[in-house]
Each structure stands twice: as structure tokens, then as C-alpha cells.
Coordinates of C-alpha atoms and ligand atoms in Angstrom, one line a residue:
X16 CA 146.1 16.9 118.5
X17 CA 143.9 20.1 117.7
X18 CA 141.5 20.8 114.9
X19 CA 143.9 22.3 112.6
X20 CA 146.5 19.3 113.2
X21 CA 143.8 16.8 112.8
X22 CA 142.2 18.7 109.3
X23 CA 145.3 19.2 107.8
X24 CA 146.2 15.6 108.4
X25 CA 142.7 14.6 107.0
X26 CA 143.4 16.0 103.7
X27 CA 146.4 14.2 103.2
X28 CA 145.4 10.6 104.1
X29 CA 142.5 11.9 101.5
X30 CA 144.9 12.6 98.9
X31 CA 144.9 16.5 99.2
X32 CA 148.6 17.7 99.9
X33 CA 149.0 21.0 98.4
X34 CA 147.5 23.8 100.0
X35 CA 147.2 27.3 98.3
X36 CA 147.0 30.0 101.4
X37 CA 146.5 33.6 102.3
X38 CA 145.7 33.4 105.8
X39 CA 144.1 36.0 108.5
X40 CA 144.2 35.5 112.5
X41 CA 141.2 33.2 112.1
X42 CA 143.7 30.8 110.2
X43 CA 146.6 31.4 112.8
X44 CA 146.6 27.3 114.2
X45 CA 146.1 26.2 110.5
X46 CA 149.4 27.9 109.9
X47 CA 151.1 26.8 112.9
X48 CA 150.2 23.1 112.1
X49 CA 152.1 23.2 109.0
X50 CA 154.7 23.4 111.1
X51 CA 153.8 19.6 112.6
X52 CA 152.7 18.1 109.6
X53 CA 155.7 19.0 106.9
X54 CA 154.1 16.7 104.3
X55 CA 151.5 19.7 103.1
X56 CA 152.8 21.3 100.7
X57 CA 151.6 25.2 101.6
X58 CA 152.1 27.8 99.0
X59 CA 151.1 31.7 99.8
X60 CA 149.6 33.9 97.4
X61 CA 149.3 37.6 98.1
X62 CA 145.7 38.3 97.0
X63 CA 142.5 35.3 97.2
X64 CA 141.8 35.8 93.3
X65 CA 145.7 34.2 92.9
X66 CA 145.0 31.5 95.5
X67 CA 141.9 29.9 94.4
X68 CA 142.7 30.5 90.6
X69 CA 146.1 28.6 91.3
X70 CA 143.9 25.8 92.9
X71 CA 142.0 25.5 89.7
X72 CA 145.1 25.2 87.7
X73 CA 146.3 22.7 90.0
X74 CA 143.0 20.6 89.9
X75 CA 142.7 21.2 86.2
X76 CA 146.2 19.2 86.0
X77 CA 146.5 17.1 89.2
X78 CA 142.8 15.7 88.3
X79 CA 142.5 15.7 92.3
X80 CA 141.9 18.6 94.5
X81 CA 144.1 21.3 96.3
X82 CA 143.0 23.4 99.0
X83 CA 142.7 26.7 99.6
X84 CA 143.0 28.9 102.9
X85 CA 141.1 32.1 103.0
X86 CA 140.3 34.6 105.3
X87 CA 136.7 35.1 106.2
X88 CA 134.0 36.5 103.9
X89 CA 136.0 39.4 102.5
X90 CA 139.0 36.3 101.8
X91 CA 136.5 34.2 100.0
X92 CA 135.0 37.2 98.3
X93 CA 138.3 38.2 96.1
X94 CA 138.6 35.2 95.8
X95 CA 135.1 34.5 94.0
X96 CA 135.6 35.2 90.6
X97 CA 138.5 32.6 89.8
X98 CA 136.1 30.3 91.6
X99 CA 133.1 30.9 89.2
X100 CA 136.3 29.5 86.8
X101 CA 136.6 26.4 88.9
X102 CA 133.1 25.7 89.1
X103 CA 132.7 26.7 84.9
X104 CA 135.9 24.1 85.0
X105 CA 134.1 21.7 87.0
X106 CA 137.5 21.4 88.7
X107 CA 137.5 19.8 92.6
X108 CA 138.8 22.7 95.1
X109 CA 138.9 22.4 98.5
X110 CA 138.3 25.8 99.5
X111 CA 138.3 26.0 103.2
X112 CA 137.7 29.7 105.1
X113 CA 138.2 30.6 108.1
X114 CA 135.5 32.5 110.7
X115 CA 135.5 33.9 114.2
X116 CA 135.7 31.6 116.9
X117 CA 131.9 30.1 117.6
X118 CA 131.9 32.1 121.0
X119 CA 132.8 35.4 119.2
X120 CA 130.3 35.9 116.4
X121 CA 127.3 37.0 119.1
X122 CA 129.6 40.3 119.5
X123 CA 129.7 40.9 115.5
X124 CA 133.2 41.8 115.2
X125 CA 134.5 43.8 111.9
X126 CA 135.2 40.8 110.2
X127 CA 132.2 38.9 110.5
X128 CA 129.5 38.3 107.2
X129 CA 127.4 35.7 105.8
X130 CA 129.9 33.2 104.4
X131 CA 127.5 30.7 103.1
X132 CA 126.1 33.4 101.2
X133 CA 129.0 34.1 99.6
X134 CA 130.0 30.4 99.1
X135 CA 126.8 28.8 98.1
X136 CA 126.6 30.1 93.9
X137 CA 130.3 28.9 93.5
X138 CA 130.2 26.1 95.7
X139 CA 128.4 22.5 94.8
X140 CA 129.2 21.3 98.4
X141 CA 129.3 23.5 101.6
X142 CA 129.3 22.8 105.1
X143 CA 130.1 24.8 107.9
X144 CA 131.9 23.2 110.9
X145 CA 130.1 23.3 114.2
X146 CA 132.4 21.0 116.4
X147 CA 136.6 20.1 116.9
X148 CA 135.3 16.0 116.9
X149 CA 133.4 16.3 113.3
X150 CA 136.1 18.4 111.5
X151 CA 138.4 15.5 110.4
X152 CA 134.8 13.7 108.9
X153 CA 134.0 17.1 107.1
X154 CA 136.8 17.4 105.7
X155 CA 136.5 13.7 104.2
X156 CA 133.1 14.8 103.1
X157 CA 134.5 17.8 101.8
X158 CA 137.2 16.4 99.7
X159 CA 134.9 13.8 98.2
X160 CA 132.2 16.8 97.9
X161 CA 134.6 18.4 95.5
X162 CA 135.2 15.3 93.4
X163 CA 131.8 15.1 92.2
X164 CA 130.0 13.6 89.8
X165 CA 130.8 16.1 88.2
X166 CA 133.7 18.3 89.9
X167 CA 133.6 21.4 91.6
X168 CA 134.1 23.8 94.4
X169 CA 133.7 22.3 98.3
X170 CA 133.4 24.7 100.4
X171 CA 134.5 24.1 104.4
X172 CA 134.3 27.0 106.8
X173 CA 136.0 26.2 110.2
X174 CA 135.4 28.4 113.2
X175 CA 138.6 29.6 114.8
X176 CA 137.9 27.9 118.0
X177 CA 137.6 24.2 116.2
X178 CA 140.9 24.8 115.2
X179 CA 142.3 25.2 118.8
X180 CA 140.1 22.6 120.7
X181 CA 141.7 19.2 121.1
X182 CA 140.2 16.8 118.3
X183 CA 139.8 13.7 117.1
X184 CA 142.2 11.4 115.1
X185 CA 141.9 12.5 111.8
X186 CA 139.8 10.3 109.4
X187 CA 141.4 7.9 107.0
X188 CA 138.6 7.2 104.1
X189 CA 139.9 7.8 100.8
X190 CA 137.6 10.0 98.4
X191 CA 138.2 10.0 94.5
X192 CA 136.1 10.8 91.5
X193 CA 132.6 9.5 90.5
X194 CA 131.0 9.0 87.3
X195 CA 128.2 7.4 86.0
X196 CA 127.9 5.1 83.5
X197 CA 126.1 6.4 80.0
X198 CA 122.6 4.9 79.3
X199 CA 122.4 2.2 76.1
X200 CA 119.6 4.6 75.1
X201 CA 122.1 7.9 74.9
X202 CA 124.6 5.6 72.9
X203 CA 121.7 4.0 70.7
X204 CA 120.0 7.5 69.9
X205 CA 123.3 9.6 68.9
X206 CA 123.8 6.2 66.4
X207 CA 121.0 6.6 65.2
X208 CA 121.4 10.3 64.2
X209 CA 124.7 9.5 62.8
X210 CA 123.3 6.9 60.8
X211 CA 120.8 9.6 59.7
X212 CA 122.3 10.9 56.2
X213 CA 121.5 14.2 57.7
X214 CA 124.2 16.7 58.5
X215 CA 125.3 15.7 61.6
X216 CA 127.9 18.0 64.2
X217 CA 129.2 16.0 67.1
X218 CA 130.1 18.6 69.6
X219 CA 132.9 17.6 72.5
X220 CA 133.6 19.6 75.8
X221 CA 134.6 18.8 79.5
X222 CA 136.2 15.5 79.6
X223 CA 135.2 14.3 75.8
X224 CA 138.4 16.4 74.9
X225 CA 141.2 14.6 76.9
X226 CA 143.1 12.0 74.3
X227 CA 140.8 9.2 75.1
X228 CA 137.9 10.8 74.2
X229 CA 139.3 12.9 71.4
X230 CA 140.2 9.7 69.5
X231 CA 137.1 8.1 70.0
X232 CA 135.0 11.6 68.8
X233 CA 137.7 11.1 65.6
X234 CA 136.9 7.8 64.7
X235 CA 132.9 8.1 64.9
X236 CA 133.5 11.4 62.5
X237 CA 135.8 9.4 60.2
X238 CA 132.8 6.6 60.5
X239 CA 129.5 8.7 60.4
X240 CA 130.6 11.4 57.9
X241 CA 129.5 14.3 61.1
X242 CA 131.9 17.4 62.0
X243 CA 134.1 17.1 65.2
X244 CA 133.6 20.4 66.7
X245 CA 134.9 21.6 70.4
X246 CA 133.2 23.9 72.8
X247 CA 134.3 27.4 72.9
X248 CA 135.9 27.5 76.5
X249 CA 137.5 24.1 77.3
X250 CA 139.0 23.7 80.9
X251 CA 142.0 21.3 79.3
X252 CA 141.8 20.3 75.7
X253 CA 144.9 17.7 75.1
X254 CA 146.2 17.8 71.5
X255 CA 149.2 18.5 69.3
X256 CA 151.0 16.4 66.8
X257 CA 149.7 12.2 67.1
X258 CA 146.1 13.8 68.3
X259 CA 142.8 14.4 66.6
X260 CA 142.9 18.5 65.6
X261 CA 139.1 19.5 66.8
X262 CA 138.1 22.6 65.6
X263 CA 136.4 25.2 68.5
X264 CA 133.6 27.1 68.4
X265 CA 133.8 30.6 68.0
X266 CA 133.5 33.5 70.6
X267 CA 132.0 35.2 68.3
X268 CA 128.0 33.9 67.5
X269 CA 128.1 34.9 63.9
X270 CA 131.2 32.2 64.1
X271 CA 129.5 29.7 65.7
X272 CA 125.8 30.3 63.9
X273 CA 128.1 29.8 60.5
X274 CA 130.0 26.7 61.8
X275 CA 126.7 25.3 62.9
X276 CA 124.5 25.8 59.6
X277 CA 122.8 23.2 58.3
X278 CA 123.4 20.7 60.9
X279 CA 120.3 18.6 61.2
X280 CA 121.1 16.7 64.3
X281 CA 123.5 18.1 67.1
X282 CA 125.2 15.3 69.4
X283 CA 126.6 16.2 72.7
X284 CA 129.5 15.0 74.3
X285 CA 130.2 16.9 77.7
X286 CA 128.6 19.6 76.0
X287 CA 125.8 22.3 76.4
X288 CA 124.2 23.6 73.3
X289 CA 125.9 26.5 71.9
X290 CA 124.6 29.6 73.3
X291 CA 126.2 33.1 72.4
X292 CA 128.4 34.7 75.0
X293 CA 126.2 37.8 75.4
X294 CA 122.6 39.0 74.0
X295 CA 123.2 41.3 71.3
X296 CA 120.6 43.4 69.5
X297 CA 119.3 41.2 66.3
X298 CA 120.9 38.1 66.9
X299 CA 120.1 34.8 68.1
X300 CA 121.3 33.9 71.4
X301 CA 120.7 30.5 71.1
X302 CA 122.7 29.2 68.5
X303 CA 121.3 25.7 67.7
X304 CA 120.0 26.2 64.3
X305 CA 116.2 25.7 63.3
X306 CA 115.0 22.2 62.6
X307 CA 118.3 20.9 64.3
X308 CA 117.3 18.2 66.9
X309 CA 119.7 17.8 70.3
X310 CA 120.9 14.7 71.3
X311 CA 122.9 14.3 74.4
X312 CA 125.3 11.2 74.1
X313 CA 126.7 12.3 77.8
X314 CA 126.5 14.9 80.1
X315 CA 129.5 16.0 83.1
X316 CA 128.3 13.8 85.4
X317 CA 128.6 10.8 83.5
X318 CA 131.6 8.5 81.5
X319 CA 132.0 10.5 78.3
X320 CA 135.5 8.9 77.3
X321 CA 133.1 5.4 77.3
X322 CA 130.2 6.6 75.8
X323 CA 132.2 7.6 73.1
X324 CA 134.1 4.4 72.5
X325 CA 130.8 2.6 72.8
X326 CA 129.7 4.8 69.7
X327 CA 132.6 4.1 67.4
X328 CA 132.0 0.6 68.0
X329 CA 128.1 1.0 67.3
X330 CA 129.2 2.6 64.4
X331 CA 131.4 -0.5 63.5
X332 CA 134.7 2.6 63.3
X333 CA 137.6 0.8 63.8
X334 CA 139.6 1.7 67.1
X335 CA 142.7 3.3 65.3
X336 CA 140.4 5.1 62.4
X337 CA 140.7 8.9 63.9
X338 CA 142.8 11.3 62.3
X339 CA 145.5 12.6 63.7
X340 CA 147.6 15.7 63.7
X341 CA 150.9 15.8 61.5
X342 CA 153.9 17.3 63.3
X343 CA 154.5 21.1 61.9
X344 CA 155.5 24.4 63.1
X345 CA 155.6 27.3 61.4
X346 CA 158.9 29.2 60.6
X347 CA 160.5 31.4 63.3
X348 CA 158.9 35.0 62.4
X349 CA 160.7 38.7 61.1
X350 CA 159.8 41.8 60.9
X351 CA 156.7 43.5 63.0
X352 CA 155.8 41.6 66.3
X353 CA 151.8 41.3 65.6
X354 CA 148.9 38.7 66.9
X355 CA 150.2 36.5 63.5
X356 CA 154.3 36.9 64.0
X357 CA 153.4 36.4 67.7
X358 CA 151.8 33.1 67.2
X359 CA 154.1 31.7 64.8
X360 CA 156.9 32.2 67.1
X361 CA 155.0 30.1 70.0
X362 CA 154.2 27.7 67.6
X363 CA 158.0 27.3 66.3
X364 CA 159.1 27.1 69.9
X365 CA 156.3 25.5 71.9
X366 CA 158.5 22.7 74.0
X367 CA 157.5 18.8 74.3
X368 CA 154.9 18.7 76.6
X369 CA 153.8 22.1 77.6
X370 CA 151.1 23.1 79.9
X371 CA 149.3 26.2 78.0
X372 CA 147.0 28.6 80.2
X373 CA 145.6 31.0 77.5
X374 CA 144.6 33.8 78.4
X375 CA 145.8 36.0 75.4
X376 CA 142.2 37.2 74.3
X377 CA 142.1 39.0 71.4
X378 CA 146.3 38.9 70.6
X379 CA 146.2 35.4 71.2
X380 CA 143.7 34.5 69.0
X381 CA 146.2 33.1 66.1
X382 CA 148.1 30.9 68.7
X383 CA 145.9 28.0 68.3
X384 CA 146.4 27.6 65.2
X385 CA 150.2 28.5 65.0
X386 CA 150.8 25.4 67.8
X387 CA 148.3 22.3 66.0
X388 CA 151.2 20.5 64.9
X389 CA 153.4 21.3 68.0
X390 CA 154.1 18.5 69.9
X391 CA 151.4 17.3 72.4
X392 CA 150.5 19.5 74.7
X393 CA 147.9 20.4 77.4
X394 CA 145.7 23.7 76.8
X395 CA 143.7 25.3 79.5
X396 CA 141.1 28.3 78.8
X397 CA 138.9 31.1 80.5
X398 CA 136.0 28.7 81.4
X399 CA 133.7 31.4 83.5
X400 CA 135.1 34.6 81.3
X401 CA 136.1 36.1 84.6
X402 CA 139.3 38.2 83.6
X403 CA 142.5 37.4 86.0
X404 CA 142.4 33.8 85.5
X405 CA 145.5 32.9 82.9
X406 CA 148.7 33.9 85.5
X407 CA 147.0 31.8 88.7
X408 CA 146.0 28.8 86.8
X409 CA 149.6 29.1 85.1
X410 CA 150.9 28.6 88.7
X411 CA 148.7 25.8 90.2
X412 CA 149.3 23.8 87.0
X413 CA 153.6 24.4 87.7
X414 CA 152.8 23.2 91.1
X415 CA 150.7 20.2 89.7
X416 CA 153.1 19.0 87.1
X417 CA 156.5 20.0 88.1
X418 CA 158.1 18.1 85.2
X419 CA 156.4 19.9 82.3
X420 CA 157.0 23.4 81.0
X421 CA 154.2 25.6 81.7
X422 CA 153.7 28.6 79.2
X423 CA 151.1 31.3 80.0
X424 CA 149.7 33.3 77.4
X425 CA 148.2 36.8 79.3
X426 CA 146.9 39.7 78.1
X427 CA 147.9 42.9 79.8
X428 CA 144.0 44.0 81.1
X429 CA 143.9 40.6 82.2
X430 CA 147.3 40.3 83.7
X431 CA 146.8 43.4 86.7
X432 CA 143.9 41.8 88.1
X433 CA 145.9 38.5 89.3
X434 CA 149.9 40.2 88.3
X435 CA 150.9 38.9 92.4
X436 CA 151.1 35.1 90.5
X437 CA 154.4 36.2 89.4
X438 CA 155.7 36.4 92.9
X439 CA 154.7 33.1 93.9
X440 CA 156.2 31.5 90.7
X441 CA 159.4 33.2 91.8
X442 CA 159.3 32.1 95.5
X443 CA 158.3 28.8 94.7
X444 CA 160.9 28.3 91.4
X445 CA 157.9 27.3 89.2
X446 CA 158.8 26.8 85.2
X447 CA 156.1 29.2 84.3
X448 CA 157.2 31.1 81.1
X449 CA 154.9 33.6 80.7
X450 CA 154.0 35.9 77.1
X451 CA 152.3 39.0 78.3
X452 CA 150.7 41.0 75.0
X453 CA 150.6 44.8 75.7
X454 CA 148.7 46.4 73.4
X455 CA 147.5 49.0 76.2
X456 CA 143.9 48.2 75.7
X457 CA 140.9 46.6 76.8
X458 CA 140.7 45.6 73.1
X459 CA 137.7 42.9 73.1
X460 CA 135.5 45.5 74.6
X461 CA 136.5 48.2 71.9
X462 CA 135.0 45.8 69.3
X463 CA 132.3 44.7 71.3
X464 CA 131.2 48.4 72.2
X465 CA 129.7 48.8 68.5
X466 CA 128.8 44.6 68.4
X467 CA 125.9 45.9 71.2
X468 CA 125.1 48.8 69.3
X469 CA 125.8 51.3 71.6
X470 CA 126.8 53.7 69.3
X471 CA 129.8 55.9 68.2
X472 CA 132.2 56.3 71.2
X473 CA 133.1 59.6 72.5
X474 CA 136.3 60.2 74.2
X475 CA 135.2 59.3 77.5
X476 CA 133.5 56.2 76.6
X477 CA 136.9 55.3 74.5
X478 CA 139.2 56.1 77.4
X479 CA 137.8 53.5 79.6
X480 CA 139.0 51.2 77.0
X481 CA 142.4 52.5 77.0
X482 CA 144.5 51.3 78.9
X483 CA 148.2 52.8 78.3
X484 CA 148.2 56.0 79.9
X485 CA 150.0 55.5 81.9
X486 CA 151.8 53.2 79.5
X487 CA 152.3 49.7 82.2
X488 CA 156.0 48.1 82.0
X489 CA 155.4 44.4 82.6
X490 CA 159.5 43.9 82.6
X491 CA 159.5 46.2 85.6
X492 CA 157.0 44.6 87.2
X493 CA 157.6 41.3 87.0
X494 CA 161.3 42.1 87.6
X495 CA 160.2 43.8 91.0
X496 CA 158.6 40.6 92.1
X497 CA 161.6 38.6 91.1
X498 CA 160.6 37.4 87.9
X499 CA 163.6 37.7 85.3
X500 CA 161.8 39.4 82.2
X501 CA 162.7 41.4 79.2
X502 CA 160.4 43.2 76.3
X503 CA 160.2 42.8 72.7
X504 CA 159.4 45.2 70.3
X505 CA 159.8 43.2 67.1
X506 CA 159.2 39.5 66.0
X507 CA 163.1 38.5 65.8
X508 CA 163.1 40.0 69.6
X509 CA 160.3 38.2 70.7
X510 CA 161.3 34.9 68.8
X511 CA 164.8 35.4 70.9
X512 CA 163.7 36.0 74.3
X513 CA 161.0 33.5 73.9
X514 CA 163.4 31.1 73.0
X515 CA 165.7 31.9 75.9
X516 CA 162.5 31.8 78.8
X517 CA 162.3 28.3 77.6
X518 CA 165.7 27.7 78.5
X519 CA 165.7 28.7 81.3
X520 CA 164.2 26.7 84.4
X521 CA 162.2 28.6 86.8
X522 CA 159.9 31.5 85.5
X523 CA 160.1 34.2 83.1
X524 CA 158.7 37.0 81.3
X525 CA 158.3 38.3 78.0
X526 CA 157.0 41.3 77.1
X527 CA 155.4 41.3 73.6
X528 CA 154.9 45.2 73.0
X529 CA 152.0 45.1 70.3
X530 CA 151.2 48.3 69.1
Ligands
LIG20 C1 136.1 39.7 86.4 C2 135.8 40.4 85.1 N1 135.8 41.8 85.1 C3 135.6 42.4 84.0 C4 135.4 41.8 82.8 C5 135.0 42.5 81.5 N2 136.1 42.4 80.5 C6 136.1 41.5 79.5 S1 137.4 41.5 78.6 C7 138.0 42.8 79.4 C8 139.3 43.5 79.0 C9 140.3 42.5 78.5 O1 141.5 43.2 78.1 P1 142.8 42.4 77.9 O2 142.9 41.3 78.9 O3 143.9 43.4 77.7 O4 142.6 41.7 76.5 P2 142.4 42.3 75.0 O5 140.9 42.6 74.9 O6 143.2 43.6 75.0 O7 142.9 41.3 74.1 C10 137.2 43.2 80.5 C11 137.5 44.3 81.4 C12 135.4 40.4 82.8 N3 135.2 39.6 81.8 N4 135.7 39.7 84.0
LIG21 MG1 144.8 44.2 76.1

């Protein structure tokens, strides 16, 4: 058996059997060991930024990691920005890159650059492979590397030469995910603020936002009289009709400074203090108000789901007392196709069970609320605010849960950064239905241009915000990567081809002209 036989068969006895790839010659006995070991599931993405955002998708859903396979430095450098996601996400990834051969890097071929400095600010494990017999233990410590406490990228980088060498028998330990317990003194101390009289927010993120934890922050609101908010970014907020709505925090700071007033005592549940997005000229950047004290009930690393339950019962809140979201949709929309008829069609026609990866920035903004009272449904956002996330997490997630519909929600900037998605979710017959809003503009940055007071743009500075000349047919695109897709220019043709993508197994594209 050689290295690549004996990793790849690593990470499956350690749970990892999907594989997201874009391989170079480095890679070439990876590759050809796929060929021995069927049982990896290998899926090829035509640019990094698609591979290792469809990993975070997948780990997002799957709760376990994928890999990845990347090409040197330059592979792992497109590939970066979706993997400031992941680590935003704290979701496991396997990222494994290739290098020259250990014999070959002395001569400094094109190809070679400092990997580890590349991997290191996205990566909360690396290691760098430096013989064929360690590789299968690596790659355990690399799998349970990415599990955490709390999640995140692992980054392996295996010399071409390791991969050829005869190896080992691959290792058989079986990583999984760590927490830690929460401290009596976090669970005694947010009590005590909730027993306070004092206005009280209870802010839940990370893992406080799946249904266990959700109905747990619901029932010490119900009990204490405090205001369930959500972070601004979660990586996977579960909720629908039969969950606890949560409100989120604005992107906006004047949002989240007016959400926030008056709170006296701010308890944290998988979540960091609100901080605004960017520095702007006169306003706070931290958004905590004055006089309000911090308490954190439980941070990433540690059991949040718990530590809220232990709560509600401090709180004596009986275990069915949260609130929970009535089934309603809104009526299927007429007339102009805008951000509001836009949303109310998802929301009429969101199926059972969805996967959302949202994406839709400033045309999606009404979606939340249109889908509330849909029925229960996952919801995965731009954690890291790199652009080019929404159509790879889309995919990974398809390949995670293969039984669920997935429904991406891009908007058109976004979209050409990471637009090759569509081609694996058409070779690989993924049920990705994706929404894509033209409105031919970098919108968010036209409003945010005068929101940093830089001043009255001119043409140029306004044409670098434009974005439709040349006007960009997403039909014809995703048609020419095999993705059936149609456009709408009007809410009854959106409502209908909507309707229709949901239909339909395998993926498809709407259009949603918005201008
Ligand atoms: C990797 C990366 N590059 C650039 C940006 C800066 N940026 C933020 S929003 C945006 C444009 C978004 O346009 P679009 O996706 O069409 O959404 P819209 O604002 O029109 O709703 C850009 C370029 C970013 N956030 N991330
Ligand atoms: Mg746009």
C-alpha cells in the first residue's frame, strides 16, 4: 500500500468519506487511489474557492468533516477565502494540499511557496507530513484536529513523494467532536442577571441556535422576562413552524445599537458581543451599550445546548414553556418581481425540510421573514463576509443531506466569484434549486459608499458599483454548465418557475431579474 492508499483509507475508518478535489500533479497518486478505495466519495470542483466552500457546506450539515484536495500554495490560496467562512463557521474541514516531492523543493520549482504561511490564519490545526509511515497517524490527528473543541479548519500538507512510498496500514482510531462541560458559576451568574429585574438580552449564536438549544433560550425568555436575540451571521440556524422564531441582529449597527438599548445585562450563549461590521465615522463600533454588563453563559468550545437547559431549570421554566412558531406563509405574489414579491414567493413555496444557503444580501433581506412560519428548515449564512460563499456551501450541503431540498439564495456580485458550483451540482445530480437576484449591482457597497462618508460619487467611483454593463445572463450561464434555468421578470414568473425548480429533482436556476 502507498501513502495515498493508506491516507485515503485513514479518513474513512475516521469517518471522513467525501472528498471535495481539484488536484495538480502533486496529487496525481491521491487520484489514482480513488481508483482502489471506491468507498470515497470524490467530487471535483473547477476552481479551490468552490471546493473548500462546498466542504463547509458539507461540514455545516454532515456535523463531521469532508476533505478537501488542493494543489500547492496557489490551490490553497483561491481557496482561502471560503476557508476564513469555515473557520468564522467553526466548521471541521479536512483540507489536505499537496507539495513537491521532499527531494524536489531544494531546486525551487515554479510551484513551490510557503504553505504554512498560507494555512496557518485559517487553519486551527496544521501539520506538514515529513514521512510515508506517519501519514495514516496525521491524518487521524488531522481529522480529530478539525473536530475541535470548537471546529475548524485542519490543515495536512503531504509531500508528493509520501504519497508514492510504500506505507503503513492505515490507522483505525475514531476521532469525533469535543466539548466541554459549562462551569456552575457561568449557569449561576447569567441566573442571577435574569433574576435581576433589569432589562435583560439573552444573545444565541454557534450551536445555541440548533432546536435544542433554541427551545431552551425560549423557555428561559418566557421565564426571566429577557429578549431572545440571534447573532447577525449564524453558520445554521434551525427554525420554521414548531420552533422558537429568534429575532437577528442587524447588519446594520444603528440596527443593532437600537435592538440593544437599554439592556442592562447582556448574556451570551455561543456568542461574541455585538460588534459593528465595519468602523464608520461617528459611530460606535462596539455595540454593547453603556452600563450594560457581559455575561458569558457559554462560549464555542463548550456545551451550550446544556448550559442552556441547566438555566431554564435554574430558572424553574418548565421544559415545554418556549414559544413556538405558528405555521404561515404568505400568499403567492403579482405584479412587479421586487426584494418583498421575491420573498413572499419563497416563503409560499419553501418545501418541508429545506437546506437554505443565503446569500441574497441586500435582495434577500425580506426572505427571513417571508419563510418564519414555513415549515422547518435549516438556514446557513455568510459567516466570514467573504463574497462567493452561498453556491459552494449550497453544494456541500446537497452532498451532505441528499434527502432534503437545498435552496440557494445568491446574489449576482456574489454568484461570479464561485458560478463553477453550478457545474458540479449538474455532474453530480444535486437537488440544489438556486434563486439568483440580478439587480446588476454591487448594491450593499452603493449604500455603504455614503454610510463611510466618502462623499458624493462621481461616475467612476459609481461604475465600480455597477455591475450590468455588460448586462450578465445567469440562464445562459447556468444552462452552459448544464444547469436547466429560466428568468423571471415578474412576480407571477418567478412564483412559476420557482415552483417548477422545486419539482424538479436535480438542480436548477431561476433568474429573478430585479430592476
Ligand atoms: C471576498 C470578498 N471580496 C469583496 C468583498 C466586498 N464586497 C462586499 S459586498 C460586495 C458586492 C455584493 O454584491 P451582490 O452580491 O450583487 O449583492 P448586492 O449588494 O447587490 O445585494 C462586495 C464586492 C467581500 N465582502 N468579500
Ligand atoms: Mg447585486
Amino acid at each position: 500500500m502507498n501513502g495515498a492508499q493508506a491516507l485515503i483509507r485513514t479518513l474513512l475508518r475516521s469517518g471522513v468519506d467525501v472528498c471535495f478535489a481539484n488536484p495538480g500533479t502533486s496529487e496525481m497518486h491521491f487520484v489514482a487511489a480513488l481508483d482502489d478505495v471506491p468507498e470515497m466519495r470524490a467530487v471535483l470542483g473547477l476552481f479551490e474557492g468552490v471546493v473548500t466552500g462546498a466542504a463547509d457546506g458539507y461540514g455545516r450539515m454532515a456535523q463531521r468533516p469532508a476533505a478537501t484536495l488542493l494543489h500547492l500554495g496557489p490551490g490553497l490560496g483561491n481557496g482561502i477565502a471560503n476557508l476564513h467562512n469555515a473557520r468564522r463557521a467553526r466548521t471541521p474541514v479536512v483540507n489536505v494540499v499537496g507539495d513537491h516531492a521532499t527531494t524536489h523543493i531544494k531546486y525551487d520549482p515554479p510551484l513551490t511557496s510557503d504553505i504554512e504561511s498560507l494555512a496557518r490564519p485559517v487553519s486551527r490545526w496544521f501539520r506538514a507530513s515529513t514521512t510515508p509511515e506517519a501519514l495514516a497517524g496525521d491524518a487521524v490527528d488531522a481529522v480529530q484536529g478539525s473536530f475541535g473543541a470548537p471546529g475548524g479548519v485542519a490543515t495536512l500538507v503531504v509531500p508528493a513523494d509520501l504519497s508514492w512510498q510504500e506505507a503503513g496500514d492505515p490507522a483505525s482510531s475514531r476521532p469525533g467532536p469535543v466539548v466541554a462541560g459549562v462551569g456552575d458559576d457561568a449557569v449561576a451568574g447569567a441566573a442571577a442577571a435574569l433574576r435581576s429585574g433589569e432589562p435583560t438580552v439573552l444573545l444565541v449564536g454557534g450551536k445555541a441556535v440548533r432546536a435544542r438549544g433554541l427551545l431552551a433560550a425560549s423557555a428561559v425568555a418566557q421565564a426571566s422576562g429577557a429578549k431572545l436575540l440571534c447573532e447577525t451571521f449564524p453558520a445554521r440556524i434551525e427554525r420554521g413552524a414548531g420552533l422558537p422564531a429568534v429575532e437577528r441582529l442587524g447588519y446594520l449597527a444603528e440596527f443593532t445599537i437600537a435592538q440593544l438599548q437599554g439592556a442592562r445585562h447582556l448574556v451570551l450563549a455561543d456568542a461574541l458581543a455585538p460588534v459593528s461590521f465595519f468602523a464608520y465615522p461617528g459611530i460606535p463600533g462596539y455595540l454593547v451599550p453603556d452600563g450594560c454588563e457581559v455575561h458569558t453563559l457559554a462560549t464555542g468550545s463548550e456545551d451550550v445546548a446544556e448550559a442552556l437547559e441547566a438555566l431554564a431549570d435554574a430558572l424553574g421554566a418548565p421544559p415545554d414553556s418556549a414559544i413556538l412558531q405558528a405555521p404561515a406563509r404568505p400568499d403567492r405574489p403579482t405584479g412587479a418581481l421586487n426584494a418583498q414579491s421575491l420573498a413572499a414567493a419563497i416563503g409560499a413555496l419553501l418545501p418541508e425540510d429545506a437546506v437554505v444557503s443565503d446569500e441574497g444580501n441586500t435582495s434577500g433581506l425580506f426572505v427571513s421573514g417571508a419563510t418564519a412560519g414555513a415549515p422547518r428548515h435549516d438556514w446557513m449564512t455568510l459567516t466570514g463576509g467573504a463574497i462567493g460563499q452561498g453556491l459552494p456551501v449550497a453544494t456541500g450541503a446537497a452532498v451532505a443531506c441528499p434527502d432534503r431540498p437545498v435552496l440557494c439564495l445568491e446574489a449576482d456580485g456574489s454568484a461570479m466569484y464561485t458560478l463553477q458550483s453550478l457545474w458540479t451540482q449538474a455532474r453530480e445530480g444535486l437537488d440544489v434549486t438556486t434563486v439568483l437576484i440580478n439587480n446588476g449591482s454591487y448594491a450593499i457597497l452603493e449604500l455603504e459608499l455614503s454610510r463611510v462618508g466618502a462623499g458624493d460619487p462621481g461616475p467612476r467611483a459609481r461604475g465600480m458599483l455597477d455591475i450590468s454593463h455588460p448586462d450578465l445572463n445567469f440562464a445562459a450561464l447556468a444552462s452552459g454548465m448544464g444547469v436547466p434555468a429560466s428568468r423571471a421578470t415578474t412576480a407571477e414568473e418567478f412564483t412559476q418557475q420557482l415552483e417548477r425548480a422545486f419539482a424538479t429533482p436535480g438542480p436548477a436556476l431561476v433568474e429573478a431579474v430585479l430592476r
